[in-house]
Coordinates of C-alpha atoms in Angstrom, one line a residue:
M25 CA -27.8 16.2 32.3
K26 CA -26.7 15.8 28.6
L27 CA -25.6 19.4 28.5
L28 CA -23.5 18.9 31.6
Q29 CA -22.0 15.8 30.1
R30 CA -21.2 17.7 27.0
Y31 CA -19.0 20.2 28.9
L32 CA -17.8 17.7 31.6
P33 CA -16.9 14.5 29.6
I34 CA -15.7 13.0 32.9
L35 CA -19.4 12.4 33.7
D36 CA -19.6 10.2 30.6
W37 CA -16.6 7.9 30.9
G38 CA -16.5 8.2 34.7
K39 CA -19.7 6.2 35.3
D40 CA -18.0 3.1 33.8
Y41 CA -14.7 3.6 35.6
N42 CA -13.5 0.4 37.4
K43 CA -10.5 -1.2 39.0
E44 CA -9.2 -2.6 35.8
T45 CA -9.4 0.7 34.0
A46 CA -7.7 2.5 37.0
T47 CA -4.9 0.0 36.9
S48 CA -4.3 0.7 33.2
D49 CA -4.3 4.4 33.9
V50 CA -1.9 4.2 36.8
V51 CA 0.6 2.1 34.8
A52 CA 0.5 4.6 31.9
A53 CA 0.8 7.5 34.4
V54 CA 4.0 6.0 35.9
I55 CA 5.6 5.7 32.5
V56 CA 4.6 9.2 31.4
T57 CA 5.7 10.7 34.8
I58 CA 9.2 9.2 34.3
M59 CA 9.3 10.8 30.8
L60 CA 7.7 14.1 31.8
I61 CA 10.0 15.1 34.7
P62 CA 13.1 15.8 32.6
Q63 CA 11.0 17.1 29.7
S64 CA 9.3 19.6 32.0
L65 CA 12.5 21.0 33.3
A66 CA 14.1 21.1 29.8
Y67 CA 11.1 22.9 28.1
A68 CA 10.9 25.5 30.9
L69 CA 14.5 26.4 30.3
L70 CA 13.8 26.5 26.5
A71 CA 11.0 29.0 27.3
G72 CA 13.5 31.1 29.3
L73 CA 11.8 30.3 32.6
P74 CA 13.1 28.7 35.9
P75 CA 13.0 24.9 35.7
E76 CA 10.4 24.5 38.4
V77 CA 7.9 26.4 36.2
G78 CA 7.9 23.4 33.9
L79 CA 6.9 21.2 36.8
Y80 CA 4.2 23.6 37.9
A81 CA 2.8 23.5 34.3
S82 CA 2.6 19.7 34.5
I83 CA 0.3 19.4 37.6
L84 CA -2.9 21.4 37.7
P85 CA -3.3 21.5 33.8
L86 CA -3.4 17.7 33.7
V87 CA -6.0 17.7 36.4
A88 CA -8.1 20.2 34.5
Y89 CA -7.9 18.3 31.2
T90 CA -9.0 15.1 33.1
F91 CA -12.3 16.8 33.8
F92 CA -12.8 18.7 30.5
G93 CA -10.9 16.8 27.8
T94 CA -12.4 14.2 25.5
S95 CA -9.2 12.3 24.4
R96 CA -8.5 9.1 26.2
A97 CA -4.8 9.2 25.5
L98 CA -3.7 12.9 25.1
A99 CA -1.0 13.9 27.5
V100 CA -1.1 17.6 28.2
G101 CA 1.9 19.7 29.4
P102 CA 4.8 21.8 28.2
V103 CA 5.9 21.1 24.6
A104 CA 8.9 22.4 22.6
V105 CA 7.0 24.5 20.0
V106 CA 4.9 26.3 22.5
S107 CA 7.9 26.9 24.7
L108 CA 9.8 28.4 21.8
M109 CA 6.8 30.6 20.9
T110 CA 6.6 31.7 24.5
A111 CA 10.2 32.7 24.7
S112 CA 10.0 34.5 21.4
A113 CA 6.9 36.5 22.5
V114 CA 8.0 37.4 26.0
G115 CA 11.5 38.2 24.9
E116 CA 10.2 41.1 22.9
F117 CA 9.0 42.8 26.1
T118 CA 11.4 42.0 28.9
R119 CA 14.7 40.2 29.7
Q120 CA 14.9 36.6 30.7
G121 CA 15.5 35.9 34.4
T122 CA 13.4 38.8 35.6
P123 CA 10.1 38.6 37.6
A124 CA 8.5 40.5 34.7
Y125 CA 9.5 37.8 32.3
L126 CA 7.8 35.1 34.4
E127 CA 4.7 37.3 34.8
A128 CA 4.4 37.8 31.1
A129 CA 4.7 34.1 30.4
I130 CA 1.9 33.4 32.9
V131 CA -0.2 36.1 31.3
I132 CA 0.2 34.4 27.9
A133 CA -1.1 31.1 29.5
L134 CA -4.1 32.9 31.0
L135 CA -4.9 34.7 27.7
S136 CA -4.5 31.5 25.7
G137 CA -6.8 29.7 28.2
L138 CA -9.5 32.4 27.9
M139 CA -9.3 32.4 24.1
L140 CA -9.5 28.6 23.8
V141 CA -12.4 28.4 26.2
A142 CA -14.3 31.1 24.3
M143 CA -13.5 29.5 21.0
G144 CA -14.9 26.2 22.3
L145 CA -18.1 27.7 23.7
F146 CA -18.7 29.4 20.4
R147 CA -17.8 26.2 18.5
L148 CA -15.0 27.9 16.5
G149 CA -12.8 24.9 16.2
F150 CA -13.0 25.2 12.5
L151 CA -10.7 28.3 12.7
A152 CA -7.8 25.9 13.0
N153 CA -8.4 24.8 9.5
L154 CA -6.9 28.1 8.3
L155 CA -3.5 26.4 9.0
S156 CA -3.0 24.0 6.1
H157 CA -1.0 20.8 6.7
P158 CA 2.0 22.0 4.6
V159 CA 2.1 25.2 6.7
I160 CA 1.9 23.2 10.0
S161 CA 4.6 20.8 8.8
G162 CA 6.8 23.5 7.6
F163 CA 6.4 25.5 10.9
I164 CA 7.2 22.4 13.1
T165 CA 10.2 21.5 10.9
A166 CA 11.6 25.1 11.1
S167 CA 10.8 25.2 14.9
G168 CA 12.6 21.9 15.4
L169 CA 15.7 23.3 13.7
L170 CA 15.5 26.6 15.5
I171 CA 15.0 24.9 18.9
A172 CA 18.0 22.5 18.3
A173 CA 20.2 25.5 17.3
S174 CA 19.1 27.5 20.4
Q175 CA 20.3 24.6 22.6
L176 CA 23.8 24.5 21.1
K177 CA 24.9 27.2 23.6
H178 CA 24.2 24.8 26.5
I179 CA 26.0 22.0 24.7
L180 CA 29.0 24.2 24.2
G181 CA 28.8 26.0 27.5
V182 CA 28.8 29.5 26.1
K183 CA 26.5 32.5 26.5
A184 CA 24.5 33.3 23.3
S185 CA 21.3 34.9 22.4
G186 CA 18.9 35.4 19.4
H187 CA 15.5 34.4 18.2
T188 CA 16.4 33.6 14.6
L189 CA 18.7 31.0 13.2
Y190 CA 21.1 33.6 11.8
D191 CA 21.3 35.5 15.1
I192 CA 21.7 32.3 17.1
L193 CA 24.5 30.9 15.0
L194 CA 26.2 34.3 14.7
S195 CA 26.1 34.7 18.5
I196 CA 27.4 31.2 19.1
G197 CA 30.1 31.5 16.5
S198 CA 31.4 34.7 18.1
R199 CA 31.9 32.9 21.4
L200 CA 33.4 29.6 20.4
G201 CA 36.6 30.6 22.0
E202 CA 34.8 30.6 25.4
M203 CA 33.6 27.0 25.0
N204 CA 33.8 24.8 28.2
W205 CA 35.2 21.4 27.1
I206 CA 33.8 19.6 30.1
T207 CA 30.3 20.9 29.3
F208 CA 30.9 20.0 25.6
A209 CA 31.8 16.4 26.6
I210 CA 28.7 16.0 28.8
G211 CA 26.4 17.5 26.1
V212 CA 27.7 15.4 23.2
S213 CA 27.8 12.2 25.3
A214 CA 24.2 12.8 26.6
T215 CA 23.0 13.6 23.0
A216 CA 24.6 10.5 21.6
F217 CA 23.3 8.3 24.4
L218 CA 19.7 9.6 24.0
F219 CA 19.8 9.0 20.2
W220 CA 21.0 5.5 20.8
V221 CA 18.3 4.9 23.5
R222 CA 15.6 6.1 21.0
K223 CA 16.9 4.0 18.2
G224 CA 18.6 0.9 19.6
L225 CA 18.0 0.2 23.3
K226 CA 14.6 -1.4 23.0
K227 CA 15.9 -3.8 20.3
L228 CA 18.9 -4.7 22.4
L229 CA 16.8 -5.4 25.4
L230 CA 14.4 -7.6 23.4
G231 CA 17.4 -9.5 22.2
L232 CA 18.5 -10.1 25.7
G233 CA 15.1 -11.7 26.4
L234 CA 13.2 -9.0 28.2
K235 CA 9.5 -8.7 27.7
P236 CA 8.3 -6.0 25.2
F237 CA 6.6 -4.0 27.9
L238 CA 9.6 -3.9 30.2
A239 CA 12.0 -3.2 27.3
D240 CA 9.8 -0.3 26.2
L241 CA 9.6 1.1 29.7
L242 CA 13.4 1.0 30.1
A243 CA 13.8 2.6 26.7
K244 CA 11.4 5.4 27.6
A245 CA 13.4 6.0 30.8
G246 CA 16.5 6.9 28.9
P247 CA 16.3 10.6 29.6
V248 CA 16.0 9.8 33.3
A249 CA 19.1 7.7 33.2
A250 CA 21.0 10.5 31.5
V251 CA 19.8 13.0 34.1
A252 CA 20.7 10.7 37.0
V253 CA 24.2 9.8 35.7
T254 CA 25.3 13.3 34.7
T255 CA 23.9 14.7 38.0
L256 CA 25.9 12.2 40.0
L257 CA 29.1 13.0 38.0
S258 CA 28.5 16.7 38.4
A259 CA 28.2 16.4 42.2
A260 CA 31.0 13.9 42.6
F261 CA 33.6 16.0 40.7
D262 CA 32.2 19.5 41.5
L263 CA 31.7 20.3 37.9
A264 CA 29.9 23.5 38.7
G265 CA 33.1 24.7 40.2
R266 CA 34.8 24.0 36.8
G267 CA 32.5 26.2 34.8
V268 CA 29.7 23.7 34.0
R269 CA 26.4 25.4 34.3
T270 CA 23.9 23.4 36.3
V271 CA 20.2 23.8 37.1
G272 CA 20.9 25.1 40.5
D273 CA 18.5 25.2 43.5
I274 CA 15.0 24.3 42.5
P275 CA 12.4 25.3 45.1
S276 CA 10.6 22.4 46.8
G277 CA 6.9 22.5 47.4
L278 CA 3.9 23.5 45.3
P279 CA 3.0 27.0 44.3
A280 CA 0.1 28.8 46.0
P281 CA -2.7 29.5 43.4
Q282 CA -3.0 33.1 42.4
L283 CA -4.1 35.2 39.5
P284 CA -1.6 37.1 37.4
T285 CA -1.4 40.9 37.8
F286 CA -3.9 42.7 35.6
D287 CA -1.9 45.1 33.4
P288 CA -4.1 46.2 30.4
D289 CA -1.2 47.4 28.3
L290 CA 0.7 44.1 28.8
W291 CA -2.4 42.0 28.2
L292 CA -3.1 43.9 25.0
A293 CA 0.5 43.6 23.8
L294 CA 0.5 39.8 24.4
A295 CA -3.0 39.1 23.0
G296 CA -1.6 38.5 19.4
P297 CA 1.1 36.0 20.4
A298 CA -1.3 34.3 22.8
F299 CA -3.8 33.8 20.0
L300 CA -1.1 32.3 17.7
I301 CA 0.1 30.0 20.6
S302 CA -3.5 29.0 21.2
V303 CA -4.2 28.0 17.5
I304 CA -0.8 26.3 17.0
G305 CA -1.2 24.4 20.3
F306 CA -4.8 23.4 19.4
V307 CA -3.9 22.2 15.9
E308 CA -1.0 20.1 17.2
S309 CA -3.0 18.7 20.1
V310 CA -6.2 17.8 18.1
S311 CA -4.1 16.2 15.4
V312 CA -2.5 13.9 17.9
A313 CA -5.8 13.2 19.7
Q314 CA -7.6 12.3 16.5
T315 CA -4.9 10.0 15.3
L316 CA -4.8 8.1 18.6
A317 CA -8.6 8.0 18.9
A318 CA -8.9 6.5 15.5
K319 CA -6.7 3.5 16.4
K320 CA -9.3 2.5 19.1
R321 CA -12.4 3.6 17.1
Q322 CA -13.0 6.3 19.6
R323 CA -13.9 9.9 18.8
I324 CA -13.0 13.3 20.1
D325 CA -15.0 16.5 20.1
P326 CA -12.8 19.3 18.7
D327 CA -14.9 22.1 20.2
Q328 CA -14.8 20.4 23.6
E329 CA -11.0 19.9 23.1
L330 CA -10.8 23.7 22.9
I331 CA -12.4 23.9 26.3
G332 CA -10.3 21.1 27.7
L333 CA -7.0 22.8 26.5
G334 CA -8.4 26.2 27.6
T335 CA -9.1 25.1 31.2
A336 CA -5.6 23.4 31.2
N337 CA -4.0 26.7 30.4
L338 CA -6.1 28.6 32.9
A339 CA -5.1 26.1 35.5
S340 CA -1.4 26.5 34.5
A341 CA -1.7 30.3 34.8
V342 CA -3.2 30.2 38.3
S343 CA -0.6 27.7 39.5
G344 CA 2.5 29.6 38.3
G345 CA 3.0 27.7 35.0
Y346 CA 3.1 28.7 31.4
A347 CA 1.2 27.8 28.2
V348 CA 0.6 24.0 27.6
T349 CA -0.9 21.7 25.0
G350 CA -1.0 18.1 24.1
G351 CA 2.5 16.7 23.4
F352 CA 3.0 14.2 20.5
S353 CA 5.7 12.0 22.1
R354 CA 4.1 11.9 25.5
S355 CA 0.7 11.1 24.1
V356 CA 2.0 8.3 22.0
V357 CA 3.8 6.9 25.1
N358 CA 0.6 7.3 27.1
F359 CA -1.4 5.5 24.4
D360 CA 1.2 2.6 24.1
A361 CA 1.3 2.2 27.9
G362 CA -2.4 1.5 27.9
A363 CA -4.0 4.7 29.1
A364 CA -7.8 4.0 29.1
T365 CA -9.2 7.4 30.2
P366 CA -8.1 11.0 30.8
A367 CA -7.7 10.0 34.4
A368 CA -4.2 8.8 33.4
G369 CA -3.3 12.5 33.2
G370 CA -4.6 13.1 36.8
F371 CA -2.4 10.3 38.1
T372 CA 0.5 11.7 36.2
A373 CA -0.2 15.1 37.9
I374 CA 0.1 13.3 41.3
G375 CA 3.5 11.8 40.3
I376 CA 4.8 15.2 39.1
A377 CA 3.5 16.8 42.3
L378 CA 5.4 14.2 44.4
A379 CA 8.5 14.8 42.4
T380 CA 8.2 18.6 42.9
L381 CA 7.8 18.1 46.7
F382 CA 10.6 15.5 47.3
L383 CA 13.0 15.2 44.3
T384 CA 13.9 18.7 43.4
P385 CA 16.8 19.0 45.9
L386 CA 18.4 16.0 44.0
L387 CA 18.5 18.0 40.8
T388 CA 20.7 20.9 42.0
N389 CA 23.8 19.6 40.2
L390 CA 22.0 18.6 37.0
P391 CA 24.0 20.0 34.1
Q392 CA 22.0 22.2 31.7
A393 CA 23.8 20.5 28.9
T394 CA 21.9 17.3 29.7
L395 CA 18.6 19.1 29.5
A396 CA 19.7 20.6 26.2
A397 CA 20.5 17.2 24.9
T398 CA 17.0 16.0 25.9
I399 CA 15.4 18.9 23.9
I400 CA 17.6 18.4 20.8
V401 CA 16.8 14.7 20.6
A402 CA 13.1 15.3 21.1
V403 CA 12.7 18.1 18.6
L404 CA 14.8 16.6 15.8
S405 CA 12.3 13.8 15.7
L406 CA 9.8 16.4 14.6
V407 CA 11.9 17.6 11.7
D408 CA 10.5 16.1 8.4
L409 CA 12.7 17.2 5.6
G410 CA 11.2 14.5 3.4
A411 CA 7.9 16.4 3.5
I412 CA 9.4 19.3 1.7
K413 CA 10.3 17.1 -1.3
R414 CA 6.9 15.3 -1.2
T415 CA 5.0 18.6 -1.1
F416 CA 7.1 20.1 -4.0
T417 CA 6.4 17.0 -6.1
Y418 CA 2.6 17.1 -5.4
S419 CA 1.7 20.8 -5.3
K420 CA 3.9 23.7 -6.2
S421 CA 1.5 26.2 -4.5
D422 CA 1.5 24.3 -1.2
F423 CA 5.3 24.0 -1.4
A424 CA 5.5 27.8 -1.8
A425 CA 3.5 28.3 1.4
M426 CA 5.6 25.6 3.2
A427 CA 8.9 27.0 2.0
A428 CA 7.9 30.6 3.0
T429 CA 6.9 29.4 6.5
I430 CA 10.2 27.5 7.0
L431 CA 12.4 30.4 5.8
L432 CA 10.5 33.1 7.6
T433 CA 10.4 31.1 10.8
L434 CA 14.1 30.4 10.7
F435 CA 15.4 33.8 9.6
F436 CA 12.7 36.3 10.9
G437 CA 11.1 34.6 13.9
V438 CA 8.2 32.4 14.9
E439 CA 5.4 34.9 14.6
P440 CA 6.2 36.2 11.1
G441 CA 6.6 32.6 9.9
V442 CA 3.2 31.5 11.2
V443 CA 1.4 34.6 10.0
T444 CA 2.9 34.5 6.6
G445 CA 2.1 30.8 6.3
V446 CA -1.5 31.3 7.2
A447 CA -1.8 34.3 4.9
L448 CA -0.3 32.4 2.0
S449 CA -2.5 29.4 2.6
I450 CA -5.6 31.6 2.4
A451 CA -4.4 33.5 -0.6
L452 CA -3.5 30.4 -2.5
Y453 CA -6.9 28.9 -1.6
L454 CA -8.7 31.9 -2.9
Y455 CA -6.6 31.9 -6.0
R456 CA -7.3 28.3 -6.8
S457 CA -11.0 28.8 -6.0
S458 CA -11.2 31.8 -8.2
R459 CA -10.1 29.7 -11.2
P460 CA -12.1 26.5 -10.7
H461 CA -11.8 23.5 -13.0
M462 CA -14.4 23.6 -15.7
A463 CA -14.8 21.0 -18.3
I464 CA -16.8 20.7 -21.5
V465 CA -18.4 17.3 -21.2
G466 CA -20.0 14.8 -23.6
I467 CA -21.9 11.6 -23.2
V468 CA -20.0 8.3 -23.0
P469 CA -21.3 6.0 -25.7
G470 CA -23.8 3.3 -24.5
T471 CA -24.2 5.0 -21.0
E472 CA -25.8 7.9 -19.3
H473 CA -22.5 9.2 -18.0
F474 CA -20.8 12.4 -19.0
R475 CA -17.1 13.0 -19.0
N476 CA -14.5 15.6 -20.0
I477 CA -14.1 15.7 -23.8
D478 CA -10.3 16.1 -23.4
R479 CA -9.9 12.9 -21.4
H480 CA -12.5 10.4 -22.8
M481 CA -13.9 9.3 -26.1
V482 CA -17.4 10.9 -25.9
V483 CA -20.2 12.1 -28.1
T484 CA -21.1 15.7 -28.4
G485 CA -23.5 17.7 -30.6
D486 CA -23.4 21.2 -32.1
K487 CA -26.6 22.4 -30.4
V488 CA -25.9 21.8 -26.7
L489 CA -22.9 23.0 -24.8
S490 CA -22.5 21.0 -21.6
L491 CA -20.2 22.7 -19.1
R492 CA -19.4 21.1 -15.7
V493 CA -18.1 23.3 -12.9
D494 CA -16.1 21.5 -10.2
E495 CA -16.3 24.1 -7.4
S496 CA -18.9 26.0 -5.4
L497 CA -19.7 29.3 -6.9
F498 CA -18.9 32.4 -4.8
F499 CA -17.6 35.9 -5.2
A500 CA -14.1 34.9 -6.0
N501 CA -14.9 32.8 -9.0
S502 CA -18.2 34.2 -10.3
R503 CA -16.6 36.5 -12.9
F504 CA -14.3 33.7 -14.1
L505 CA -17.5 31.6 -14.8
E506 CA -19.0 34.4 -16.8
D507 CA -15.9 34.9 -18.9
R508 CA -15.6 31.2 -19.5
V509 CA -19.2 30.8 -20.7
Y510 CA -19.1 33.9 -23.0
A511 CA -15.8 32.7 -24.5
L512 CA -17.1 29.2 -25.3
V513 CA -20.4 30.5 -26.8
A514 CA -18.4 32.9 -29.0
E515 CA -16.3 30.0 -30.3
K516 CA -19.4 27.9 -31.2
P517 CA -21.9 30.0 -33.2
D518 CA -24.3 27.0 -33.7
I519 CA -24.9 26.6 -30.0
E520 CA -28.6 26.9 -29.0
H521 CA -28.4 25.7 -25.4
V522 CA -25.9 26.0 -22.6
V523 CA -26.3 23.6 -19.7
L524 CA -24.3 24.2 -16.5
M525 CA -23.7 21.0 -14.7
C526 CA -23.6 21.5 -10.9
P527 CA -22.9 18.1 -9.2
A528 CA -19.9 19.6 -7.3
V529 CA -21.6 22.9 -6.5
N530 CA -22.4 22.9 -2.8
E531 CA -23.2 26.6 -2.5
I532 CA -24.0 29.6 -4.6
D533 CA -23.5 33.0 -2.9
A534 CA -25.2 36.3 -3.7
S535 CA -22.3 37.4 -6.0
A536 CA -22.5 34.1 -8.0
L537 CA -26.2 34.4 -8.2
E538 CA -25.9 37.8 -9.8
S539 CA -23.4 36.3 -12.3
L540 CA -25.8 33.5 -13.2
E541 CA -28.5 36.1 -13.8
E542 CA -26.1 38.1 -16.0
I543 CA -25.2 35.0 -17.9
N544 CA -28.9 34.1 -18.4
H545 CA -29.6 37.7 -19.7
R546 CA -26.6 37.9 -22.1
L547 CA -27.3 34.4 -23.5
A548 CA -30.9 35.4 -24.1
D549 CA -29.7 38.4 -26.1
S550 CA -27.7 35.9 -28.2
K551 CA -30.8 33.7 -28.6
V552 CA -29.2 30.9 -26.5
S553 CA -31.1 29.2 -23.7
F554 CA -29.5 28.8 -20.3
H555 CA -30.1 25.6 -18.3
L556 CA -28.9 24.0 -15.1
S557 CA -28.6 20.3 -14.3
E558 CA -27.8 18.1 -11.3
V559 CA -28.4 20.9 -8.8
K560 CA -28.1 19.8 -5.2
G561 CA -31.2 20.1 -2.9
P562 CA -29.8 22.7 -0.5
V563 CA -28.6 24.9 -3.4
M564 CA -32.0 24.5 -5.2
D565 CA -33.8 25.5 -2.0
R566 CA -31.9 28.8 -2.0
L567 CA -32.4 29.4 -5.7
R568 CA -36.2 29.0 -5.2
K569 CA -36.1 31.9 -2.7
A570 CA -34.7 34.2 -5.4
D571 CA -36.2 35.5 -8.6
F572 CA -33.6 33.7 -10.7
L573 CA -35.7 30.6 -11.6
S574 CA -38.7 32.7 -12.8
H575 CA -36.4 34.5 -15.3
L576 CA -34.4 31.5 -16.4
T577 CA -34.7 31.1 -20.1
G578 CA -34.2 27.3 -19.8
K579 CA -35.0 24.6 -17.3
V580 CA -33.5 22.9 -14.3
F581 CA -32.9 19.2 -15.2
L582 CA -32.5 16.4 -12.7
S583 CA -29.7 14.8 -14.7
Q584 CA -27.5 15.8 -17.6
Y585 CA -28.7 12.8 -19.5
E586 CA -32.3 14.1 -19.2
A587 CA -31.1 17.5 -20.4
L588 CA -29.4 16.0 -23.5
C589 CA -32.4 13.8 -24.3
T590 CA -34.7 16.8 -24.1
L591 CA -32.6 19.4 -25.9
D592 CA -30.7 17.3 -28.4
P593 CA -32.4 13.9 -28.8
V594 CA -30.5 13.1 -32.0
T595 CA -27.1 13.2 -30.2
A596 CA -28.5 11.2 -27.4
H597 CA -29.7 8.5 -29.9
I598 CA -26.3 8.4 -31.6
A599 CA -24.5 7.9 -28.3
E600 CA -27.0 5.2 -27.3
A601 CA -26.4 3.3 -30.6
R602 CA -22.6 3.3 -30.4
T603 CA -20.6 0.6 -28.7
P604 CA -18.1 1.8 -26.1
K605 CA -14.5 1.1 -26.6
K606 CA -12.5 0.3 -23.5
T607 CA -8.7 0.3 -23.1
A608 CA -7.0 -3.0 -22.6
Q609 CA -5.8 -2.3 -19.1
S610 CA -8.5 -0.1 -17.5
N611 CA -12.1 0.9 -17.5
V612 CA -11.2 4.4 -18.7
W613 CA -12.7 5.1 -22.1
A614 CA -10.0 5.3 -24.9
G615 CA -9.1 8.8 -25.9
P616 CA -6.5 11.5 -25.5
E617 CA -5.2 11.9 -21.9
I618 CA -4.3 15.3 -20.5

């Protein structure tokens, strides 16, 4: 039963489901449904797909996540970044508006679902850690700018194309003379209205005496109001006949479930983009889920989240939708509205299904400029230019990865940006790990503590070299350790003992073990003993399985203080006799700071 609950979390939270919980979920579902209808239409158009496909991707996927997901507040469905990545990937193979384009988008959803489920079953959620936060932040910022730029053609009412910022702006600039001023007026007005709704409507309604919940609900319904008003204006004044592009006829009814056509060549060609979409979607989703879960002292299972998102994508593929993931804005709204369980997503799916059945004929005259305004306002909230400055100030290497991701995404496309960002993150990690921080340490007077001789007033002797390494030892840094030890011993001819402090060493791989053996051998040739101290239990267990300890010229000490007392009792006695000198404002021992 526990195994079944592990893969079907609904069996866990479902046993305590009651009327009160259901009420909370239904209220949250109503609010999210109101928000999701225009978003689904808009994101489908962003992906280059018919608007109804966005609605299809907001029904069965939510039901699937209700059964398999672990987050109580995550709202699954179409999102801007995944829509952009879908358009970029599918656009490489076929032209928008063709049946082949839709088929390819559905295949990406299917492949993403299969990959996510497989990753979850094999507990590979850690692979998402290959995307560092600066890379993710840079990618989302660049994607937000790219998405906003791609929607300018709808605001201006011109035909334009391109998957990079340069191509998009060049295409739009060459067609400015064809701008439709009525479309421009609708687009600018809708954008300004939605920005005002996001920033000021709730505050205004609270000032008028409305209760916070009602004020928040009306503020969240801003996009629906924009859709309703512009649709009515379009129908009343026949704006479609004046050159304003509208959504057009949206088929009513629900799609019949069916599997995509199996085309090995197409599936193989789309496997790479599908994997990137899977990883990006998972990282975005699990970040939101963990943040919201922490606020209620709940927890999520990242590996089960992979399965939950995977089944959601599989459900989307068989129901005529495209790739989905957990959306930030919708999830926050779902959380704030009081969603208590994943069942809120199931109720939202019912609301979207009803809208698909009965409301789509009312959207025929909806201007595309309104949907473009909805997208622009939503994605610009994801752009965090301040993070660029903060990252530059804190870490130049992380800034390099972030800047490369932003520039490549903007000017070369989504996939090159992500791949380069991941590659740079891994390369920079390996570079930093290959040159770990190592410090010569001495004993702090009057204590048993050892600190960096360059940062603290400490006592050292001439016989013992105490070297602390602040990184696990593996193939990338083992040679650096060797060179560091040999150089220090060459500088100090009176050294009789070298003690390697290992409090931060969580692992020693085979390459590092060979380096330790070589250090031990070469120091022995120089009549210097080699010792270890403060070795962690798991590391010690592995060392015992090798021959290293039997050939070690020195000992393994429980603590560095024990090592000093054994190897150089005179220095230990001097340190014990001295009175420590503290600075006036802190507990840091006085001495030069680096």
